[in-house]
Short mmCIF file of C-alpha atoms in Angstrom, two decimals:
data_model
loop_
_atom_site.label_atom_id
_atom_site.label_comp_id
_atom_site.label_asym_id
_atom_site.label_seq_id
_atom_site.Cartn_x
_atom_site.Cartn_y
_atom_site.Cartn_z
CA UNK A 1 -13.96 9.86 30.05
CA UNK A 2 -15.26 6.96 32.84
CA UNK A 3 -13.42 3.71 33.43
CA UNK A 4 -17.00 2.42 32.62
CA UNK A 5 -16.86 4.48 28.99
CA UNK A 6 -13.59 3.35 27.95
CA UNK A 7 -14.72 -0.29 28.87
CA UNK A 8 -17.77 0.31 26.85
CA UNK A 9 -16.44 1.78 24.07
CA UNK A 10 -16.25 0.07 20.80
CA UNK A 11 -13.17 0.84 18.43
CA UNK A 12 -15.84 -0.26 15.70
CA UNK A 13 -18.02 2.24 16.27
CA UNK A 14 -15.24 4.47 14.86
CA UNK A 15 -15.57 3.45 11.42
CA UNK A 16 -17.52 6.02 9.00
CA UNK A 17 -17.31 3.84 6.06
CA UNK A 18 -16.38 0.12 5.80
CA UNK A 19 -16.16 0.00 2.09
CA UNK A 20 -13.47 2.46 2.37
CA UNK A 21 -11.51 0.45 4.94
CA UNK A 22 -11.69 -2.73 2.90
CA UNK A 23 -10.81 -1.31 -0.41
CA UNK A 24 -7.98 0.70 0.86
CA UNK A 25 -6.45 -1.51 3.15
CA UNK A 26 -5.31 -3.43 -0.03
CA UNK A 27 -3.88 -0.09 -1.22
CA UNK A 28 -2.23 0.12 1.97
CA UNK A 29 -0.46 -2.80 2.00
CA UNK A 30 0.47 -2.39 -1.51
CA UNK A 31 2.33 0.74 -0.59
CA UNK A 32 3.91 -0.82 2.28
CA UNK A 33 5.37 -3.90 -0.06
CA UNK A 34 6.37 -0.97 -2.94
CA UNK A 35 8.40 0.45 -0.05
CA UNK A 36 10.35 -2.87 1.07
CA UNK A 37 11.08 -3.87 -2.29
CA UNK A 38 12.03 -0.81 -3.87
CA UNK A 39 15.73 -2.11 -4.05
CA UNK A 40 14.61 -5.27 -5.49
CA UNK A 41 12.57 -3.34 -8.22
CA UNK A 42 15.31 -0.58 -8.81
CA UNK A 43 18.03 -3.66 -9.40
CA UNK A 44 15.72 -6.25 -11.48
CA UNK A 45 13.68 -3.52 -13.84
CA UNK A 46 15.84 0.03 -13.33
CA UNK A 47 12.62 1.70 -11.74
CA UNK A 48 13.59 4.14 -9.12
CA UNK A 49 10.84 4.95 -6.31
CA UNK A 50 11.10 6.64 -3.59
CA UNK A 51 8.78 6.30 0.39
CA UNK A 52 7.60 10.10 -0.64
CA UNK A 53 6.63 9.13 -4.38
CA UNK A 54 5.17 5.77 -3.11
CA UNK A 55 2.72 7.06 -0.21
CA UNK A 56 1.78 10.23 -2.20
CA UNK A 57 0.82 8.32 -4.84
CA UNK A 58 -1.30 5.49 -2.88
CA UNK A 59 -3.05 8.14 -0.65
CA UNK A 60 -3.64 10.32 -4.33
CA UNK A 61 -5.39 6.73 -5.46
CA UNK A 62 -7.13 6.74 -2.27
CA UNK A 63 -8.68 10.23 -3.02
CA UNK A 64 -9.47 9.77 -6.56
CA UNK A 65 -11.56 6.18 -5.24
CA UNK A 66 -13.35 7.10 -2.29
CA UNK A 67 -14.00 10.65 -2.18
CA UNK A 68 -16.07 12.83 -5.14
CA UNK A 69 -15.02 16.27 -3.76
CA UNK A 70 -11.00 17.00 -4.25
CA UNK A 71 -11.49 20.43 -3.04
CA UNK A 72 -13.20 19.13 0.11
CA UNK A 73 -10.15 16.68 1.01
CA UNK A 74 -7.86 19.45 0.42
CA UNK A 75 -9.48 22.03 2.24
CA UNK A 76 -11.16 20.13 5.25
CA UNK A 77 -9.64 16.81 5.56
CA UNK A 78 -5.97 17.62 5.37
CA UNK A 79 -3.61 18.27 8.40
CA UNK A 80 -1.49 21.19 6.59
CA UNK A 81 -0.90 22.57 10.29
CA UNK A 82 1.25 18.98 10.80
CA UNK A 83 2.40 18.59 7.30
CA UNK A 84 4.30 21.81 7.37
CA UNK A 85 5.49 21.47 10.41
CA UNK A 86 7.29 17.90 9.17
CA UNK A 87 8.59 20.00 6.22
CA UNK A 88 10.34 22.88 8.94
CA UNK A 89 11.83 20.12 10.59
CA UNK A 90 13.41 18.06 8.02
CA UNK A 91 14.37 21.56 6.35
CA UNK A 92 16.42 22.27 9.59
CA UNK A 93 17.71 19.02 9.63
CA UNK A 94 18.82 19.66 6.09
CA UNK A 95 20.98 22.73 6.71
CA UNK A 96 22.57 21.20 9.53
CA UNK A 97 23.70 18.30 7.08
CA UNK A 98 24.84 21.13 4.38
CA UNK A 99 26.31 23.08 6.93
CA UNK A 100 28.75 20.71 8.66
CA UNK A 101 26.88 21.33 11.28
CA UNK A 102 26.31 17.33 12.12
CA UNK A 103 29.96 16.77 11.29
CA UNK A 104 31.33 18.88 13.99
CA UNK A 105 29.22 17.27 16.58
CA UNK A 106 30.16 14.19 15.59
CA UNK A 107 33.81 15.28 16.18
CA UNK A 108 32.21 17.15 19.60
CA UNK A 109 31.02 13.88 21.01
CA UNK A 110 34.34 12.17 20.11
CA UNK A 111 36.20 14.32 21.88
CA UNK A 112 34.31 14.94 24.55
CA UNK A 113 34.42 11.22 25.29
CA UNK A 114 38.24 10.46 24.70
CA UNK A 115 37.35 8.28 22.33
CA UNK A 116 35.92 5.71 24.84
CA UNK A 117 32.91 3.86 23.14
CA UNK A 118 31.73 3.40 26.71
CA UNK A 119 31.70 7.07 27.25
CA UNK A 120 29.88 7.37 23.87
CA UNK A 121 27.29 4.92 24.26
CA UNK A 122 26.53 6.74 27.49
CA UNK A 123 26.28 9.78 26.10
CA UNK A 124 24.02 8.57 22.68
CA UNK A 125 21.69 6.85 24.99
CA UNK A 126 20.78 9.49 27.35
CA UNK A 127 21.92 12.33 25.23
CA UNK A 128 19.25 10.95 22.68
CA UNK A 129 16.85 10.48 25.00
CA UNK A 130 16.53 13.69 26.62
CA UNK A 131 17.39 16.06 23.46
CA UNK A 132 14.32 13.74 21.26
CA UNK A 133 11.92 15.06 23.75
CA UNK A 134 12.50 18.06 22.44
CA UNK A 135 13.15 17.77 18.65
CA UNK A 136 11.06 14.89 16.95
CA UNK A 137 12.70 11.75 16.92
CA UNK A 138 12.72 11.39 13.02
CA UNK A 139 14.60 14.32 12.14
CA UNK A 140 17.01 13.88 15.30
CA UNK A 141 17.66 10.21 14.14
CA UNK A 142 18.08 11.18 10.81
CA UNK A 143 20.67 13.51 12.02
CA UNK A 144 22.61 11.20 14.21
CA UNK A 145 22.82 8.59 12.10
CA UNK A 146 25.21 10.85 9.93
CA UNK A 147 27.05 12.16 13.19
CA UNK A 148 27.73 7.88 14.11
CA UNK A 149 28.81 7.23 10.28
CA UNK A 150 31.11 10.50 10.89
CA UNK A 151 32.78 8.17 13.57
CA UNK A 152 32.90 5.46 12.39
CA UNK A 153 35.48 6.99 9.60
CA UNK A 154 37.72 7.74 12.61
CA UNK A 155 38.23 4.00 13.50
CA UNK A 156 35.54 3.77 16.71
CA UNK A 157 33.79 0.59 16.56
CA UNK A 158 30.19 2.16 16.55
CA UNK A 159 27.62 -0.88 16.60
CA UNK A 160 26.89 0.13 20.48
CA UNK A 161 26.50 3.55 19.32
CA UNK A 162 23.44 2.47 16.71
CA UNK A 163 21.86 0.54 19.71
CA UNK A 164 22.25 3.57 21.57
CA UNK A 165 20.73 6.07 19.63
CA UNK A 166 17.44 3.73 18.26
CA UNK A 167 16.59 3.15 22.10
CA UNK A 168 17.26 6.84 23.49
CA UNK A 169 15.71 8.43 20.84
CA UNK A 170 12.05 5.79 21.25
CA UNK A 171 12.58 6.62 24.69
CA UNK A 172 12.84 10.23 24.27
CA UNK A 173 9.44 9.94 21.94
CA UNK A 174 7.59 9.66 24.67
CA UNK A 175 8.85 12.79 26.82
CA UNK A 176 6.81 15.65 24.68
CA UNK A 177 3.98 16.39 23.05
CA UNK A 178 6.07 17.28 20.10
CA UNK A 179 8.85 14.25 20.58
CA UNK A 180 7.41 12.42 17.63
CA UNK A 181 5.10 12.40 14.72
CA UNK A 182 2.08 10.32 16.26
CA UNK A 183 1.82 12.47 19.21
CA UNK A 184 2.32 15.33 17.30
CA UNK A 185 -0.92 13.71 15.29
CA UNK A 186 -2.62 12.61 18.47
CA UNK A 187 -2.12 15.73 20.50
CA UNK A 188 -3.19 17.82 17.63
CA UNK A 189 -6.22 15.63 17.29
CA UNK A 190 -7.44 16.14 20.78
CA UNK A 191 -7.18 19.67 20.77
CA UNK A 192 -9.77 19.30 18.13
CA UNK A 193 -12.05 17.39 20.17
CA UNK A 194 -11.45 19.33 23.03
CA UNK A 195 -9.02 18.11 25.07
CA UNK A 196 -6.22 20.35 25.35
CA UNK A 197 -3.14 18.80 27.39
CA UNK A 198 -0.62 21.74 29.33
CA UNK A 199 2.71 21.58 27.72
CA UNK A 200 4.80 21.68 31.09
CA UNK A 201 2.48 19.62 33.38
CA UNK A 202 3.42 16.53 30.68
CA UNK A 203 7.13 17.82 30.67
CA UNK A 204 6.85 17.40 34.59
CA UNK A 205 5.46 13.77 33.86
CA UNK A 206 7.42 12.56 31.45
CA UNK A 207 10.77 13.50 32.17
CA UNK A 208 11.80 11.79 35.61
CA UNK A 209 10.31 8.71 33.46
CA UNK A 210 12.60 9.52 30.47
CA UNK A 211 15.56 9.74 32.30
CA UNK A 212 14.90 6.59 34.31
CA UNK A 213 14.33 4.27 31.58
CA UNK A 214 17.71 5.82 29.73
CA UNK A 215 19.83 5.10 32.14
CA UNK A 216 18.27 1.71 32.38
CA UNK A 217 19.19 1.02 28.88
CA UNK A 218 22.42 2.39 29.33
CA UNK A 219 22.93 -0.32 31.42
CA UNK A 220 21.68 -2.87 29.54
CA UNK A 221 24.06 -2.20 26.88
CA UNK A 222 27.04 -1.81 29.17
CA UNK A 223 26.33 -5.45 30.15
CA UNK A 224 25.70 -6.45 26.62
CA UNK A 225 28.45 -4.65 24.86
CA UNK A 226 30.94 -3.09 27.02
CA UNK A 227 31.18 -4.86 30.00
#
């Protein structure tokens, strides 16, 4: 696509059906409140929800208001390719967990470091950045977050460490087609229009960049925290 295309192109024009944006952008935002106060709800009525119950149920809503055909939405307008591959991942993720798998690299890390949160921080931060461009950033978070709280049993003062991992990992988002669940959803989308991007000419992109910007935050939070 032209400069002169993008510059004419109207993100309006996009838009199949305004009376489905404005009735379910309410729902939307509904779901989104449902999700921030669930504690709030669970602690002043006993009702227990969960994200999964919460967005199923708004986009099931969604279905039942705007769309006549069930077996159409199921069939056609469904990404089961992406869906799937979300479930694979957070199964994985899963096993490690049951496994000890996540304990044992938590104990890994420590002693690969000495124990020196400097050391550690170095190694989150770059570590996450570079092994999120390969595994999706919401299943790798999800998995360090139990390796830091492993730590922080041992004594090791771990605040850097959470710094550390939400920066390298939304660094390391950007290094892969795969790295996280919008370009997972964008990439696939493209190949449906067309555009099919080469898996190891954006590797050869997005790395140097990757690795640059971790070791800037690295040293960012040496001068914040450690220095």
């Amino acid at each position: 696509m032209s400069k002169s295309a993008v510059a004419l192109y109207k993100p309006s024009s996009a838009l199949g059906n305004r009376r489905v944006l404005y009735r379910g952008t309410p729902i939307l935002f509904l779901a989104i409140f449902l999700m921030m106060s669930k504690e709030w709800i669970r602690t002043h009525t006993g009702i227990t929800l969960d994200n999964a119950s919460v967005t199923l149920g708004a986009a099931f809503i969604c279905m039942l208001l705007f769309h006549r055909q069930p077996k159409r939405v199921f069939r056609e307008l469904i990404d089961w390719e992406i869906i799937f591959f979300f479930m694979g991942l957070f199964v994985v993720v899963g096993a490690l967990e049951f496994t000890k798998v996540i304990e044992l690299l938590a104990h890994g890390l420590v002693q690969i470091s000495h124990g020196s949160v400097g050391m550690l921080t170095f190694l989150m931060t770059t570590g996450s950045a570079l092994l999120s461009t390969f595994i999706d950033n919401v299943p790798y978070n999800i998995t360090m977050v139990g390796a830091i709280q492993a730590m922080e049993k041992t004594g090791i003062a771990v605040y850097p460490l959470w710094w550390a991992l939400n920066l390298g990992t939304s660094i390391g988002g950007a290094g892969s087609p795969i790295a996280a669940a919008c370009n997972v959803i964008a990439f696939g989308q493209a190949e449906k229009e067309g555009y099919k991007t080469n898996f190891a000419h954006y590797l050869k992109l997005a790395l140097p960049l990757v690795a640059i910007n971790s070791l800037i935050t690295f040293g960012v939070l040496w001068l914040k925290f450690l220095h």
